[in-house]
Amino acid sequence: MNKNETAAVISLTNIKAACKSCTLRELCLPYGLREPDLSAVDKVVKRRHKLKKGELLYRFGDPLKSLYAIRSGALKTTSLLGDGRAQVMGFYLSGELLGMDAINTDHHPCSAEALEASEVCEISYSDLEGLAQEIPGLQHQLLRIMSREITQDEQLLMMLGQMSAEERLASCLMSFSKRRARLGLAESDLKLSMSRRDLGDYLGLALETVSRLFSRFQDEGLISVQGRHVRLHDMERLRTIATGFRDEQNMRA
Amino acid sequence: MNKNETAAVISLTNIKAACKSCTLRELCLPYGLREPDLSAVDKVVKRRHKLKKGELLYRFGDPLKSLYAIRSGALKTTSLLGDGRAQVMGFYLSGELLGMDAINTDHHPCSAEALEASEVCEISYSDLEGLAQEIPGLQHQLLRIMSREITQDEQLLMMLGQMSAEERLASCLMSFSKRRARLGLAESDLKLSMSRRDLGDYLGLALETVSRLFSRFQDEGLISVQGRHVRLHDMERLRTIATGFRDEQNMRA
DNA sequence: CGAGTGATTGAAAGAACTCAAGACCGGTGG
DNA sequence: CCACCGGTCTTGAGTTCTTTCAATCACTCG
């Protein structure tokens, strides 16, 4: 084991995160920032946390202390109904920011759980707000990221409110594909980190329905499925389904 | 007609809005601000617009120029699917802020339409961002309002993803009730400004289902309905339904 | 190798939708 | 002032999509 590898091992436990040297920088909060602002942002990033699969980053009702940027892995945020029904509010991948829904009330309205071994950067919210006050580019990016969160929720609203089960899954797959492309990964080759139940709780469907849809899509040659590994074969047709063209004729508008 | 009334008539057409003298100030963007910040906010508020029922404030794809604060009336924001299916993303009432979902891409992902004669204050977004840079209290409030938008979307997600039609309508009624209370109005006496179709497009239900539910709730003594005028008789039971207790036993969690 | 979790598949049930017919309501014009 | 009109709302009947319940299969990990 050489010196670098040793350093890497140590870094995983508790090192101060450094946006400066982070490959996800341009996808994340410091997007567009240059020195010395970059170093300033580094100062409000407390440290990295490693999460095991199934571990909670925060839970419903916790006071807001920090936002979290995902360095690697994947998380879901979930909210519960009185009798235990769960809605997955979102899946979060590398370069994405988590916890903004807590700013309003200073308490997290969701729980956040790691879907696989993950690493997150903890960003003190009060420090961040202070720094955004001084760095226009940071304020701008924070507002944009929050706005993106809103539009993502709105896309999910469209799925849950108007789309058939088939359309929901197609949309979901296309969304995962796009986000992988954003990270520079193969867009037609998905390794899902969530269970069928999670997917169902996200799409507002029973897990059995999700499973059946995977099978149906496979039978129709749209995708191939091996457990959580999904290959997209016909992105064009998936996109058409996801866009919600039920028939070409009889449009309402 | 005395001098004041004349002034009032003129003011309705095009007067510069004035947060200072607005009764909704504490529910709106300038919440918590004092002079001289209040006057500074007034400067980025361009002017008031009057909207007739059915008029569009902006439409899908329009470039983001301004956010809008509602002074009176009510609006809905809607997004369309390929074949014309519509999802109502939100209903907006007095004191609420509209258009934040456009910040991410600089284009509105929804259309906004007045449900009744309404008045809105136009707030130049670039000016607002600049001012938020200088006034910490304003930045804070803007972030809080955007976070509130996220949590509201998340509540709707829970409704659309997990709740039965009955639970959705109960939630919706309770939400309207709370927002009326926030404005200091009678919380058990709703005058809906949207059609059954709008409500259905919001709740992800057919308009006939919404209508049937109103009837059923009325039969059960929960509410009384006369067209768009709804009286809530049993808020306690409505709240229970809205919280999602299907049965008291067999909880999943 | 058995236990346990997660995924698939089938059959039956149910919630909400679609289609369709009328009722209601407010506005307009004779 | 009343009849008529268009839009909105209500109600019914039958259908469809998704769920629920249940059984089986696959995989992983002590």
XYZ file of C-alpha atoms (C1' of nucleotides) in Angstrom:
566
model
C 0.000 0.000 0.000
C 1.588 3.261 -1.046
C 1.288 6.633 0.570
C -1.657 7.775 -1.533
C -3.701 4.762 -0.719
C -3.044 5.243 2.967
C -4.137 8.808 2.688
C -7.268 7.702 0.919
C -8.202 5.327 3.693
C -7.770 7.994 6.301
C -9.683 10.482 4.225
C -12.717 8.253 4.222
C -13.135 8.365 7.938
C -13.300 11.994 8.795
C -11.355 14.259 6.506
C -12.543 17.778 5.910
C -14.278 17.749 2.557
C -12.666 19.853 -0.115
C -14.789 21.204 -2.936
C -11.634 22.458 -4.605
C -10.521 18.982 -5.418
C -13.909 17.370 -5.844
C -14.784 16.034 -9.268
C -18.456 16.736 -8.678
C -17.832 20.407 -8.036
C -19.474 21.620 -11.213
C -22.621 19.584 -10.548
C -22.922 20.719 -6.984
C -23.326 23.792 -4.853
C -20.062 25.504 -5.868
C -21.030 25.424 -9.536
C -19.444 28.340 -11.339
C -17.455 29.568 -8.354
C -13.745 30.445 -8.534
C -11.185 31.126 -5.877
C -11.373 32.619 -3.336
C -15.089 31.822 -3.104
C -14.400 28.143 -3.526
C -12.261 28.072 -0.411
C -14.940 29.993 1.430
C -17.487 27.342 0.533
C -15.079 24.690 1.717
C -15.178 26.342 5.084
C -18.891 25.766 5.574
C -18.637 22.144 4.507
C -18.157 20.476 7.809
C -17.031 17.004 6.981
C -17.842 13.887 5.080
C -20.032 11.163 6.451
C -20.030 7.598 5.384
C -23.368 5.877 5.473
C -23.996 2.176 5.361
C -26.904 0.829 3.384
C -30.078 1.381 5.343
C -28.552 3.992 7.618
C -30.537 7.174 8.236
C -28.961 10.549 7.519
C -31.726 12.321 9.376
C -35.217 11.445 10.351
C -38.627 13.056 10.264
C -38.847 15.813 12.857
C -35.117 16.291 13.365
C -34.113 19.948 13.644
C -32.403 21.306 10.564
C -28.696 21.646 11.142
C -27.204 20.923 7.790
C -27.870 20.280 4.165
C -26.079 17.343 2.594
C -24.385 16.997 -0.748
C -23.987 13.488 -2.032
C -20.484 12.506 -3.056
C -21.224 8.914 -3.863
C -24.009 6.433 -3.436
C -27.731 7.055 -3.358
C -30.375 8.026 -0.819
C -34.126 8.214 -0.651
C -36.287 10.592 1.336
C -39.523 9.232 2.717
C -42.569 10.567 4.468
C -45.089 8.450 6.360
C -48.838 8.493 6.647
C -50.694 7.782 9.869
C -51.088 4.078 9.204
C -47.584 3.512 7.916
C -48.026 3.999 4.189
C -44.813 5.489 2.846
C -44.276 7.951 0.049
C -40.764 8.192 -1.313
C -40.366 11.882 -2.091
C -37.186 11.539 -4.053
C -34.111 9.557 -4.898
C -30.844 11.456 -4.625
C -27.653 10.666 -6.490
C -24.098 11.973 -6.582
C -23.811 15.737 -6.892
C -27.309 16.369 -5.582
C -28.329 18.335 -2.531
C -30.557 17.034 0.225
C -32.580 18.572 3.034
C -33.857 21.839 1.596
C -37.428 21.005 2.483
C -36.482 21.557 6.123
C -35.642 25.238 5.744
C -39.223 26.387 6.051
C -39.937 25.010 9.486
C -36.379 24.296 10.665
C -37.347 20.663 10.951
C -37.026 17.834 8.479
C -40.417 16.800 7.086
C -38.930 13.573 5.713
C -36.454 10.911 6.694
C -33.418 10.299 4.530
C -31.998 6.807 4.185
C -29.006 5.451 2.306
C -29.987 2.972 -0.398
C -26.416 1.753 -0.633
C -23.091 2.597 0.970
C -22.841 6.335 0.435
C -20.773 9.341 1.241
C -22.203 12.784 1.908
C -20.739 16.199 2.650
C -22.382 17.944 5.560
C -22.999 21.649 5.000
C -23.983 23.724 7.991
C -27.138 25.492 6.936
C -26.715 28.628 8.988
C -23.149 28.981 7.742
C -24.311 28.404 4.197
C -26.968 31.067 4.465
C -24.402 33.475 5.824
C -21.980 32.725 3.064
C -24.647 32.990 0.377
C -25.173 36.476 1.709
C -21.629 37.362 0.787
C -21.120 35.426 -2.426
C -23.690 36.294 -5.102
C -22.788 33.272 -7.194
C -23.469 30.997 -4.266
C -26.804 32.564 -3.470
C -27.753 32.240 -7.107
C -26.801 28.590 -7.242
C -28.607 27.807 -3.995
C -31.780 29.392 -5.301
C -31.437 27.497 -8.553
C -30.964 24.194 -6.786
C -34.032 24.819 -4.661
C -35.983 25.736 -7.752
C -34.801 22.533 -9.399
C -36.114 20.623 -6.418
C -39.494 22.246 -6.961
C -39.589 21.386 -10.648
C -38.565 17.815 -9.907
C -41.373 17.508 -7.417
C -43.693 18.942 -10.029
C -42.632 16.339 -12.546
C -43.379 13.651 -10.016
C -46.739 15.299 -9.334
C -47.556 15.029 -13.010
C -46.610 11.380 -12.936
C -48.636 10.565 -9.839
C -51.625 12.678 -10.733
C -52.059 12.012 -14.428
C -49.988 9.137 -15.690
C -50.817 5.475 -16.001
C -48.578 2.977 -14.246
C -46.813 2.278 -17.524
C -46.120 5.958 -18.151
C -44.873 6.457 -14.617
C -42.293 3.731 -14.869
C -41.156 4.895 -18.302
C -40.749 8.447 -16.968
C -38.861 7.180 -13.990
C -36.453 5.164 -16.099
C -35.855 8.110 -18.421
C -35.205 10.344 -15.454
C -32.637 7.940 -14.019
C -31.065 7.689 -17.429
C -30.749 11.456 -17.760
C -29.215 11.775 -14.324
C -26.667 9.111 -15.109
C -25.774 10.951 -18.285
C -25.303 14.112 -16.234
C -22.709 12.214 -14.218
C -21.045 11.100 -17.407
C -22.169 7.485 -17.056
C -23.745 5.163 -19.582
C -27.313 6.367 -19.947
C -28.860 3.136 -21.136
C -27.453 0.942 -18.427
C -29.045 1.379 -15.024
C -28.021 -0.244 -11.797
C -30.964 0.526 -9.544
C -30.085 0.852 -5.899
C -33.650 0.778 -4.630
C -36.032 -2.123 -4.148
C -39.253 -2.682 -6.056
C -41.055 -1.537 -2.952
C -39.127 1.746 -2.903
C -39.905 2.235 -6.559
C -43.553 1.501 -5.898
C -43.633 3.894 -2.952
C -42.089 6.523 -5.208
C -44.403 5.957 -8.163
C -47.539 5.481 -6.111
C -47.880 1.867 -7.225
C -47.916 -1.500 -5.515
C -44.576 -3.233 -5.695
C -46.204 -6.074 -7.612
C -47.332 -3.613 -10.243
C -43.783 -2.336 -10.648
C -42.540 -5.875 -11.022
C -45.189 -6.702 -13.612
C -44.329 -3.565 -15.565
C -40.657 -4.480 -15.693
C -41.678 -7.851 -17.074
C -44.062 -6.323 -19.585
C -41.502 -3.775 -20.789
C -39.043 -6.596 -21.195
C -41.534 -8.703 -23.157
C -42.116 -5.729 -25.431
C -38.406 -5.360 -26.051
C -38.172 -1.925 -24.444
C -35.725 -2.962 -21.764
C -34.044 -5.998 -20.323
C -34.154 -6.680 -16.643
C -32.000 -8.773 -14.391
C -33.031 -7.909 -10.894
C -31.882 -4.373 -10.305
C -29.856 -4.184 -13.433
C -31.869 -2.619 -16.236
C -30.789 -2.030 -19.830
C -32.753 0.450 -21.876
C -33.072 -0.829 -25.429
C -35.587 1.522 -26.958
C -35.106 4.943 -25.388
C -37.128 6.558 -28.137
C -40.221 4.559 -27.410
C -39.700 4.919 -23.669
C -39.490 8.662 -24.102
C -42.713 8.683 -26.097
C -44.513 6.730 -23.402
C -43.033 8.978 -20.718
C -44.174 12.142 -22.486
C -47.735 10.970 -22.174
C -49.032 10.454 -25.684
C -51.805 7.997 -25.001
C -53.157 8.238 -28.532
C -52.024 10.640 -31.172
C -55.628 11.694 -31.806
C -58.204 13.302 -29.496
C -56.096 15.809 -27.583
C -57.982 17.728 -24.943
C -56.220 21.079 -25.376
C -67.246 60.386 -4.869
C -64.712 61.890 -2.527
C -61.031 62.339 -3.038
C -60.049 59.050 -1.422
C -62.333 57.016 -3.586
C -60.969 58.666 -6.684
C -57.493 57.847 -5.544
C -58.535 54.275 -5.010
C -59.864 53.939 -8.526
C -56.681 55.268 -10.002
C -54.603 53.042 -7.774
C -56.249 49.952 -9.144
C -55.069 50.531 -12.641
C -51.367 50.893 -12.366
C -50.143 52.245 -9.084
C -46.760 51.276 -7.780
C -47.386 48.628 -5.153
C -46.341 49.548 -1.645
C -45.437 46.791 0.780
C -45.233 49.390 3.529
C -48.941 49.911 3.518
C -49.980 46.397 2.539
C -51.985 44.421 5.060
C -50.518 41.182 3.749
C -46.975 42.299 4.433
C -46.366 39.894 7.271
C -47.572 36.924 5.228
C -45.514 37.827 2.221
C -41.978 38.362 1.083
C -41.182 41.307 3.398
C -42.051 39.270 6.481
C -40.044 40.506 9.436
C -38.451 43.403 7.578
C -38.317 46.948 8.987
C -37.429 50.255 7.436
C -35.301 50.975 5.502
C -35.351 47.434 4.067
C -39.068 47.620 3.530
C -38.701 50.578 1.214
C -35.924 48.788 -0.606
C -38.224 45.834 -1.251
C -40.856 48.246 -2.491
C -38.380 49.326 -5.112
C -38.151 45.887 -6.701
C -41.913 45.485 -6.742
C -42.722 46.789 -10.152
C -46.425 47.313 -10.161
C -49.738 45.676 -9.579
C -51.573 43.755 -12.227
C -55.247 43.100 -12.301
C -56.288 39.832 -13.793
C -59.725 38.842 -14.956
C -61.003 35.366 -14.318
C -59.413 33.005 -16.794
C -56.598 35.367 -17.694
C -53.069 33.971 -17.827
C -50.323 35.549 -15.749
C -47.670 33.629 -17.637
C -47.625 30.521 -19.707
C -45.537 27.419 -20.039
C -42.195 28.235 -21.638
C -42.245 31.978 -20.978
C -38.895 33.335 -19.868
C -38.714 34.160 -16.175
C -38.880 37.875 -15.637
C -40.714 38.229 -12.389
C -42.150 36.441 -9.430
C -45.666 37.404 -8.407
C -47.157 37.976 -4.996
C -50.907 37.648 -4.781
C -52.713 40.562 -3.223
C -56.207 39.298 -3.760
C -57.977 36.565 -5.625
C -56.709 33.114 -6.487
C -54.658 31.461 -9.221
C -53.769 27.969 -10.299
C -50.618 26.729 -11.976
C -50.982 23.950 -14.518
C -48.730 21.710 -16.511
C -49.793 19.688 -19.532
C -49.021 16.204 -20.768
C -48.517 15.364 -24.428
C -52.141 14.456 -25.038
C -53.633 17.341 -23.097
C -54.074 15.844 -19.673
C -53.576 18.625 -17.147
C -52.068 18.514 -13.701
C -52.819 21.471 -11.464
C -49.589 21.947 -9.525
C -50.976 24.338 -6.996
C -53.618 26.823 -6.005
C -52.306 30.173 -4.826
C -54.093 32.567 -2.502
C -53.492 36.038 -1.084
C -50.071 36.560 0.389
C -48.510 33.688 -1.533
C -45.668 33.810 -4.001
C -45.788 32.417 -7.516
C -43.238 31.491 -10.150
C -40.293 30.140 -8.189
C -40.235 26.933 -10.191
C -38.910 28.979 -13.111
C -35.660 29.994 -11.428
C -33.877 26.792 -12.289
C -34.164 27.029 -16.058
C -35.149 30.691 -16.426
C -38.349 29.528 -18.032
C -41.745 28.834 -16.538
C -42.501 25.112 -16.473
C -46.183 25.818 -15.799
C -48.883 28.218 -16.850
C -50.574 30.398 -14.252
C -54.221 31.332 -14.612
C -56.519 33.474 -12.513
C -59.411 31.500 -11.039
C -61.254 34.710 -10.235
C -60.613 38.426 -10.572
C -57.261 38.844 -8.893
C -54.554 41.312 -8.193
C -50.849 40.473 -8.144
C -47.664 42.402 -7.394
C -44.958 41.867 -9.967
C -41.489 41.444 -8.499
C -38.557 41.604 -10.880
C -36.605 38.443 -10.209
C -33.163 39.756 -11.028
C -33.780 42.796 -8.848
C -35.049 40.567 -6.079
C -31.993 38.377 -6.208
C -29.793 41.439 -6.070
C -31.659 42.839 -3.124
C -31.644 39.534 -1.278
C -27.897 39.754 -1.583
C -27.922 42.928 0.451
C -30.690 42.248 2.945
C -30.109 39.089 4.982
C -33.678 39.042 6.229
C -34.959 39.066 2.672
C -32.679 36.273 1.535
C -33.769 34.255 4.525
C -37.428 34.792 3.809
C -37.014 33.975 0.122
C -35.291 30.710 0.968
C -38.008 29.899 3.474
C -40.758 30.562 0.977
C -39.077 28.351 -1.599
C -38.661 25.654 1.005
C -42.339 25.992 1.851
C -43.152 25.459 -1.801
C -41.156 22.238 -1.706
C -42.932 20.966 1.393
C -46.305 21.835 -0.099
C -45.450 19.887 -3.220
C -44.364 17.029 -0.997
C -47.675 17.049 0.797
C -49.436 16.856 -2.527
C -47.111 14.020 -3.531
C -48.175 12.131 -0.452
C -51.794 12.711 -1.372
C -51.414 11.645 -4.987
C -49.113 8.741 -4.307
C -50.632 7.149 -1.246
C -54.046 8.478 -0.405
C -57.468 7.260 -1.439
C -59.759 9.679 -3.216
C -61.590 10.306 0.043
C -58.390 11.100 1.909
C -57.212 13.402 -0.852
C -60.311 15.526 -0.757
C -60.302 15.670 3.029
C -56.653 16.781 2.977
C -57.402 19.357 0.369
C -60.286 20.820 2.334
C -58.211 20.955 5.505
C -55.414 22.662 3.626
C -57.768 25.322 2.269
C -59.173 25.756 5.728
C -55.739 26.301 7.249
C -54.805 28.805 4.601
C -57.983 30.752 5.196
C -57.229 30.799 8.892
C -53.762 32.138 8.081
C -55.497 35.054 6.359
C -57.697 35.573 9.390
C -60.827 34.281 7.694
C -63.412 31.808 8.900
C -61.730 28.433 8.637
C -64.851 26.320 8.352
C -66.472 28.266 5.587
C -64.882 27.824 2.174
C -65.744 29.609 -1.017
C -63.935 27.586 -3.636
C -62.846 29.551 -6.647
C -61.975 26.544 -8.758
C -64.192 24.178 -10.708
C -64.649 20.497 -9.958
C -62.442 19.815 -12.943
C -59.647 21.967 -11.502
C -59.983 20.173 -8.211
C -59.881 16.840 -9.990
C -56.827 17.863 -12.005
C -55.187 18.898 -8.740
C -56.087 15.761 -6.804
C -55.454 13.369 -9.653
C -59.118 12.384 -9.805
C -61.867 12.554 -12.396
C -64.156 15.517 -11.877
C -67.051 13.110 -11.394
C -65.190 11.484 -8.527
C -64.712 14.844 -6.850
C -68.382 15.576 -7.228
C -69.380 12.205 -5.815
C -67.065 12.719 -2.856
C -68.607 16.076 -2.039
C -71.970 14.374 -2.042
C -70.771 11.504 0.093
C -69.106 13.809 2.625
C -72.320 15.761 2.807
C -74.389 12.605 3.323
C -72.054 11.639 6.142
C -72.500 15.007 7.804
C -68.869 16.024 7.401
C -69.585 19.063 5.286
C -72.390 20.803 3.507
C -72.061 21.753 -0.097
C -73.845 24.293 -2.226
C -71.941 24.465 -5.443
C -68.637 26.057 -4.629
C -69.620 27.051 -1.159
C -68.503 24.420 1.345
C -69.069 24.414 5.095
C -66.906 22.154 7.193
C -68.983 20.662 9.992
C -66.717 18.030 11.446
C -63.148 19.277 11.152
C -61.973 16.680 13.634
C -63.133 13.776 11.548
C -61.918 15.428 8.362
C -58.530 15.848 9.931
C -58.456 12.190 10.914
C -59.298 11.123 7.386
C -56.720 13.541 5.992
C -53.981 12.209 8.256
C -54.400 8.814 6.693
C -55.617 6.491 9.391
C -57.272 3.829 7.313
C -57.753 1.532 10.290
C -56.380 2.036 13.744
C -54.943 -1.493 13.729
C -52.346 -3.111 11.434
C -49.826 -0.330 10.961
C -46.993 -1.143 8.623
C -44.253 0.685 10.515
C -27.812 -25.747 3.420
C -31.670 -23.491 5.439
C -33.580 -19.028 6.575
C -34.849 -14.805 5.106
C -35.487 -11.140 2.018
C -36.688 -9.591 -2.432
C -38.837 -10.482 -6.922
C -42.157 -12.617 -9.950
C -46.528 -14.314 -11.301
C -51.523 -15.567 -10.970
C -56.400 -14.965 -9.707
C -59.905 -12.328 -7.665
C -61.532 -7.992 -5.820
C -62.146 -3.214 -5.693
C -61.496 1.735 -6.387
C -61.874 5.090 -9.602
C -62.759 6.030 -14.489
C -65.482 6.609 -18.693
C -69.544 7.399 -20.917
C -73.969 9.217 -20.712
C -78.067 11.547 -19.160
C -80.058 15.174 -16.552
C -80.194 18.888 -13.191
C -78.753 23.282 -11.777
C -77.155 27.953 -12.113
C -76.185 32.503 -13.557
C -76.381 35.487 -17.282
C -78.692 37.411 -21.428
C -81.932 39.008 -24.345
C -86.604 39.038 -25.892
C -89.877 39.231 -15.852
C -89.264 35.008 -17.839
C -87.376 31.694 -21.168
C -83.421 30.135 -22.979
C -78.539 29.085 -23.232
C -73.894 27.399 -22.110
C -71.262 25.885 -18.756
C -70.916 23.404 -14.519
C -72.310 19.927 -11.522
C -74.549 15.632 -10.146
C -75.755 10.949 -10.581
C -75.979 6.258 -12.643
C -74.136 2.003 -15.005
C -70.644 -0.597 -16.684
C -65.708 -1.062 -17.504
C -60.808 -0.875 -16.627
C -56.717 -0.597 -14.308
C -54.422 -1.439 -10.335
C -54.431 -3.595 -5.990
C -54.654 -7.358 -2.763
C -53.873 -11.830 -1.416
C -51.295 -15.800 -2.162
C -48.007 -18.941 -3.944
C -43.598 -19.711 -5.960
C -39.004 -18.650 -7.216
C -34.226 -16.574 -6.795
C -30.396 -14.971 -4.229
C -27.623 -13.907 -0.340
C -25.690 -14.724 3.780
C -24.920 -16.771 8.196
